[in-house]
Amino acid sequence: MRIAMVAVGVGILVLNSCVGIRGQKHTYSASGGTVEVAGATVGIQFRPEGTKGPNMMLSAMVVGGGFATFDGPFRWRVEAFGERGRHEKMIVHRIRTKTSKSDRDEWYPSKYLGFAKNFRRLKGQPERNRCRYEIPGLLKVKPEEDGRLDVWMDLSIVEASGSTRSLVRFALDPATKRADEMVFLPVEIAQSIGTDPEDWEDSMWD
């Protein structure tokens, strides 16, 4: 089974404690965005784990003329936002994927699914919480080669009052996005100290 986002052309500039990233991402966009299950807003995210052809020049603490292509294999996860005191856990039971161009229709091995993931307090938003359910394994799909991607997920949202199970669908279309960002390294490091990696905000997830 293969899934996710590919081909991110990136130019990297490092100057003192600041990292600038400029490039283009060829990825998937959810035409429906998110779905709602038991009052929780549920979406799907992807993160590239592979790179191709980095070619950089180093001079006076500046990396210039460097381009890298980020692509598969990919990590992927389900992200749900809920209410504090109401939403407690999320469980993904089954996953089916289907591509339009390559016409692959596959079920993800259920033995890797079915565990419960807790909702956690969302920083700066005392009335909301978030659950991130990372799917085990690395998955591959290339938008240009595979075309439109449909993902069906059979999942449950556990509340204080009970559990709601639903089959939801994400319609993912090939898309091109810019990837411009400035990251100040000491600030990013300081914000991460003493926190769980699950709570970190990683710009590579899309």
mmCIF file of C-alpha atoms in Angstrom:
data_model
loop_
_atom_site.group_PDB
_atom_site.id
_atom_site.type_symbol
_atom_site.label_atom_id
_atom_site.label_comp_id
_atom_site.label_asym_id
_atom_site.label_seq_id
_atom_site.Cartn_x
_atom_site.Cartn_y
_atom_site.Cartn_z
ATOM 1 C CA MET A 1 0.000 0.000 0.000
ATOM 2 C CA ARG A 2 1.253 3.474 -0.843
ATOM 3 C CA ILE A 3 -0.058 6.924 0.086
ATOM 4 C CA ALA A 4 0.811 10.576 0.548
ATOM 5 C CA MET A 5 2.569 13.687 -0.610
ATOM 6 C CA VAL A 6 5.643 13.981 -2.822
ATOM 7 C CA ALA A 7 8.226 16.156 -4.533
ATOM 8 C CA VAL A 8 9.026 19.211 -2.473
ATOM 9 C CA GLY A 9 11.604 21.422 -4.206
ATOM 10 C CA VAL A 10 13.320 23.423 -1.466
ATOM 11 C CA GLY A 11 16.033 26.067 -1.396
ATOM 12 C CA ILE A 12 17.651 26.358 2.042
ATOM 13 C CA LEU A 13 19.361 29.454 3.437
ATOM 14 C CA VAL A 14 21.088 29.372 6.838
ATOM 15 C CA LEU A 15 22.314 32.637 8.376
ATOM 16 C CA ASN A 16 23.400 32.725 12.041
ATOM 17 C CA SER A 17 20.426 31.304 13.986
ATOM 18 C CA CYS A 18 17.824 31.654 11.268
ATOM 19 C CA VAL A 19 16.868 29.061 8.662
ATOM 20 C CA GLY A 20 14.938 30.108 5.586
ATOM 21 C CA ILE A 21 13.136 27.520 3.478
ATOM 22 C CA ARG A 22 11.751 28.394 0.088
ATOM 23 C CA GLY A 23 10.416 26.010 -2.473
ATOM 24 C CA GLN A 24 7.423 24.242 -3.914
ATOM 25 C CA LYS A 25 5.441 21.250 -2.698
ATOM 26 C CA HIS A 26 3.627 18.853 -4.987
ATOM 27 C CA THR A 27 1.161 17.262 -2.617
ATOM 28 C CA TYR A 28 -2.481 16.361 -2.060
ATOM 29 C CA SER A 29 -5.196 18.683 -0.807
ATOM 30 C CA ALA A 30 -8.397 17.507 0.844
ATOM 31 C CA SER A 31 -11.264 18.892 -1.210
ATOM 32 C CA GLY A 32 -13.598 18.341 1.733
ATOM 33 C CA GLY A 33 -10.975 19.455 4.248
ATOM 34 C CA THR A 34 -12.191 17.751 7.411
ATOM 35 C CA VAL A 35 -15.106 15.655 8.643
ATOM 36 C CA GLU A 36 -16.996 15.706 11.934
ATOM 37 C CA VAL A 37 -17.456 12.669 14.158
ATOM 38 C CA ALA A 38 -19.284 12.990 17.501
ATOM 39 C CA GLY A 39 -18.566 16.721 17.580
ATOM 40 C CA ALA A 40 -14.821 16.287 16.936
ATOM 41 C CA THR A 41 -13.222 17.706 13.767
ATOM 42 C CA VAL A 42 -11.136 15.026 12.030
ATOM 43 C CA GLY A 43 -8.522 15.509 9.273
ATOM 44 C CA ILE A 44 -5.649 13.640 7.635
ATOM 45 C CA GLN A 45 -1.993 14.755 7.357
ATOM 46 C CA PHE A 46 1.142 13.538 5.571
ATOM 47 C CA ARG A 47 4.890 14.027 6.118
ATOM 48 C CA PRO A 48 7.624 13.205 3.538
ATOM 49 C CA GLU A 49 10.483 11.032 4.785
ATOM 50 C CA GLY A 50 12.645 10.742 1.660
ATOM 51 C CA THR A 51 14.899 13.215 -0.186
ATOM 52 C CA LYS A 52 16.523 13.374 -3.626
ATOM 53 C CA GLY A 53 19.557 15.160 -4.976
ATOM 54 C CA PRO A 54 20.596 17.758 -2.374
ATOM 55 C CA ASN A 55 23.178 20.077 -3.891
ATOM 56 C CA MET A 56 24.369 22.877 -1.592
ATOM 57 C CA MET A 57 27.241 25.365 -1.403
ATOM 58 C CA LEU A 58 28.617 26.448 1.976
ATOM 59 C CA SER A 59 30.272 29.858 2.333
ATOM 60 C CA ALA A 60 30.605 32.201 5.343
ATOM 61 C CA MET A 61 27.887 30.390 7.329
ATOM 62 C CA VAL A 62 25.469 30.725 4.431
ATOM 63 C CA VAL A 63 24.082 27.764 2.529
ATOM 64 C CA GLY A 64 23.042 28.966 -0.904
ATOM 65 C CA GLY A 65 21.986 27.496 -4.230
ATOM 66 C CA GLY A 66 20.776 24.363 -2.480
ATOM 67 C CA PHE A 67 17.736 22.421 -3.629
ATOM 68 C CA ALA A 68 16.367 19.179 -2.253
ATOM 69 C CA THR A 69 13.328 17.190 -3.265
ATOM 70 C CA PHE A 70 11.352 15.731 -0.386
ATOM 71 C CA ASP A 71 9.264 12.725 -1.335
ATOM 72 C CA GLY A 72 8.265 9.244 -0.255
ATOM 73 C CA PRO A 73 8.213 7.119 1.743
ATOM 74 C CA PHE A 74 5.802 9.066 3.948
ATOM 75 C CA ARG A 75 4.463 9.058 7.461
ATOM 76 C CA TRP A 76 0.753 9.816 7.884
ATOM 77 C CA ARG A 77 -1.612 10.505 10.722
ATOM 78 C CA VAL A 78 -5.199 11.336 11.642
ATOM 79 C CA GLU A 79 -5.613 14.573 13.611
ATOM 80 C CA ALA A 80 -8.791 15.327 15.564
ATOM 81 C CA PHE A 81 -9.770 18.446 17.518
ATOM 82 C CA GLY A 82 -12.329 18.124 20.314
ATOM 83 C CA GLU A 83 -13.635 19.663 23.526
ATOM 84 C CA ARG A 84 -11.885 19.406 26.896
ATOM 85 C CA GLY A 85 -13.838 17.215 29.294
ATOM 86 C CA ARG A 86 -15.853 15.644 26.474
ATOM 87 C CA HIS A 87 -13.619 13.916 23.912
ATOM 88 C CA GLU A 88 -11.233 11.360 25.396
ATOM 89 C CA LYS A 89 -9.841 8.918 22.799
ATOM 90 C CA MET A 90 -9.732 8.062 19.088
ATOM 91 C CA ILE A 91 -9.440 4.599 17.523
ATOM 92 C CA VAL A 92 -8.815 3.849 13.829
ATOM 93 C CA HIS A 93 -10.200 0.388 13.024
ATOM 94 C CA ARG A 94 -9.819 0.055 9.240
ATOM 95 C CA ILE A 95 -8.396 2.032 6.284
ATOM 96 C CA ARG A 96 -9.033 1.681 2.551
ATOM 97 C CA THR A 97 -7.224 3.659 -0.177
ATOM 98 C CA LYS A 98 -7.984 4.024 -3.896
ATOM 99 C CA THR A 99 -6.081 5.917 -6.608
ATOM 100 C CA SER A 100 -7.588 7.177 -9.865
ATOM 101 C CA LYS A 101 -4.741 6.905 -12.414
ATOM 102 C CA SER A 102 -2.967 3.780 -11.166
ATOM 103 C CA ASP A 103 -6.289 2.267 -10.048
ATOM 104 C CA ARG A 104 -4.951 0.706 -6.829
ATOM 105 C CA ASP A 105 -7.636 -0.294 -4.355
ATOM 106 C CA GLU A 106 -6.134 -1.539 -1.073
ATOM 107 C CA TRP A 107 -6.924 -2.164 2.580
ATOM 108 C CA TYR A 108 -4.337 -1.299 5.215
ATOM 109 C CA PRO A 109 -3.426 -4.363 7.363
ATOM 110 C CA SER A 110 -5.840 -4.206 10.305
ATOM 111 C CA LYS A 111 -3.303 -5.850 12.641
ATOM 112 C CA TYR A 112 -1.454 -2.513 12.760
ATOM 113 C CA LEU A 113 -4.578 -0.588 13.753
ATOM 114 C CA GLY A 114 -7.163 -0.660 16.517
ATOM 115 C CA PHE A 115 -5.226 0.955 19.371
ATOM 116 C CA ALA A 116 -6.642 3.886 21.337
ATOM 117 C CA LYS A 117 -4.991 7.299 21.316
ATOM 118 C CA ASN A 118 -5.778 9.937 23.943
ATOM 119 C CA PHE A 119 -6.881 13.512 23.313
ATOM 120 C CA ARG A 120 -4.391 15.955 24.846
ATOM 121 C CA ARG A 121 -4.763 19.526 26.055
ATOM 122 C CA LEU A 122 -4.197 22.045 23.267
ATOM 123 C CA LYS A 123 -1.691 24.738 24.211
ATOM 124 C CA GLY A 124 -3.207 28.217 24.481
ATOM 125 C CA GLN A 125 -6.764 26.917 24.014
ATOM 126 C CA PRO A 126 -8.055 25.735 27.413
ATOM 127 C CA GLU A 127 -11.450 24.640 26.065
ATOM 128 C CA ARG A 128 -10.070 22.460 23.253
ATOM 129 C CA ASN A 129 -7.944 19.333 22.953
ATOM 130 C CA ARG A 130 -6.293 17.382 20.155
ATOM 131 C CA CYS A 131 -5.602 13.762 19.294
ATOM 132 C CA ARG A 132 -2.900 12.717 16.838
ATOM 133 C CA TYR A 133 -3.175 9.114 15.669
ATOM 134 C CA GLU A 134 -0.095 8.175 13.635
ATOM 135 C CA ILE A 135 -0.595 5.227 11.309
ATOM 136 C CA PRO A 136 2.261 2.682 11.639
ATOM 137 C CA GLY A 137 4.452 2.154 8.597
ATOM 138 C CA LEU A 138 5.618 4.298 5.682
ATOM 139 C CA LEU A 139 3.278 4.760 2.723
ATOM 140 C CA LYS A 140 3.888 5.954 -0.856
ATOM 141 C CA VAL A 141 1.797 7.745 -3.488
ATOM 142 C CA LYS A 142 2.882 10.238 -6.135
ATOM 143 C CA PRO A 143 0.184 12.716 -7.189
ATOM 144 C CA GLU A 144 1.289 12.962 -10.827
ATOM 145 C CA GLU A 145 1.549 9.190 -11.260
ATOM 146 C CA ASP A 146 -1.358 8.042 -9.116
ATOM 147 C CA GLY A 147 -3.763 10.955 -9.550
ATOM 148 C CA ARG A 148 -6.683 11.509 -7.195
ATOM 149 C CA LEU A 149 -6.520 9.646 -3.889
ATOM 150 C CA ASP A 150 -9.556 8.552 -1.860
ATOM 151 C CA VAL A 151 -9.111 7.407 1.733
ATOM 152 C CA TRP A 152 -11.863 5.719 3.742
ATOM 153 C CA MET A 153 -11.382 5.384 7.509
ATOM 154 C CA ASP A 154 -13.486 3.396 9.941
ATOM 155 C CA LEU A 155 -12.854 5.161 13.247
ATOM 156 C CA SER A 156 -14.309 5.730 16.705
ATOM 157 C CA ILE A 157 -14.373 8.834 18.877
ATOM 158 C CA VAL A 158 -14.683 8.012 22.573
ATOM 159 C CA GLU A 159 -16.470 10.574 24.733
ATOM 160 C CA ALA A 160 -17.142 10.678 28.450
ATOM 161 C CA SER A 161 -20.715 9.611 27.679
ATOM 162 C CA GLY A 162 -19.925 6.793 25.233
ATOM 163 C CA SER A 163 -18.359 5.916 21.858
ATOM 164 C CA THR A 164 -19.329 6.844 18.268
ATOM 165 C CA ARG A 165 -18.047 4.763 15.340
ATOM 166 C CA SER A 166 -18.214 6.137 11.799
ATOM 167 C CA LEU A 167 -16.893 5.457 8.291
ATOM 168 C CA VAL A 168 -15.470 8.710 6.869
ATOM 169 C CA ARG A 169 -13.985 9.571 3.481
ATOM 170 C CA PHE A 170 -11.216 11.980 2.508
ATOM 171 C CA ALA A 171 -11.049 13.061 -1.158
ATOM 172 C CA LEU A 172 -7.466 14.102 -1.954
ATOM 173 C CA ASP A 173 -6.615 15.940 -5.173
ATOM 174 C CA PRO A 174 -3.088 16.620 -6.511
ATOM 175 C CA ALA A 175 -2.011 20.157 -5.598
ATOM 176 C CA THR A 176 1.005 22.426 -5.800
ATOM 177 C CA LYS A 177 1.869 24.604 -2.827
ATOM 178 C CA ARG A 178 4.594 27.066 -1.943
ATOM 179 C CA ALA A 179 6.832 26.220 0.981
ATOM 180 C CA ASP A 180 8.169 29.512 2.383
ATOM 181 C CA GLU A 181 9.118 29.683 6.037
ATOM 182 C CA MET A 182 11.603 31.349 8.386
ATOM 183 C CA VAL A 183 12.559 29.335 11.473
ATOM 184 C CA PHE A 184 14.542 30.904 14.351
ATOM 185 C CA LEU A 185 16.440 27.958 15.809
ATOM 186 C CA PRO A 186 16.914 29.051 19.481
ATOM 187 C CA VAL A 187 13.203 29.862 19.741
ATOM 188 C CA GLU A 188 12.177 26.501 18.278
ATOM 189 C CA ILE A 189 14.547 24.629 20.606
ATOM 190 C CA ALA A 190 13.403 26.543 23.699
ATOM 191 C CA GLN A 191 9.753 25.906 22.937
ATOM 192 C CA SER A 192 10.403 22.165 22.632
ATOM 193 C CA ILE A 193 12.232 21.710 25.959
ATOM 194 C CA GLY A 194 10.140 19.879 28.539
ATOM 195 C CA THR A 195 7.325 19.045 26.114
ATOM 196 C CA ASP A 196 6.223 15.770 24.579
ATOM 197 C CA PRO A 197 7.269 15.343 20.899
ATOM 198 C CA GLU A 198 3.619 14.618 20.133
ATOM 199 C CA ASP A 199 2.819 18.246 20.970
ATOM 200 C CA TRP A 200 5.489 19.783 18.721
ATOM 201 C CA GLU A 201 4.346 21.753 15.687
ATOM 202 C CA ASP A 202 6.264 20.395 12.687
ATOM 203 C CA SER A 203 5.918 22.402 9.481
ATOM 204 C CA MET A 204 6.739 19.328 7.365
ATOM 205 C CA TRP A 205 3.343 17.844 8.185
ATOM 206 C CA ASP A 206 0.737 18.953 5.641
#
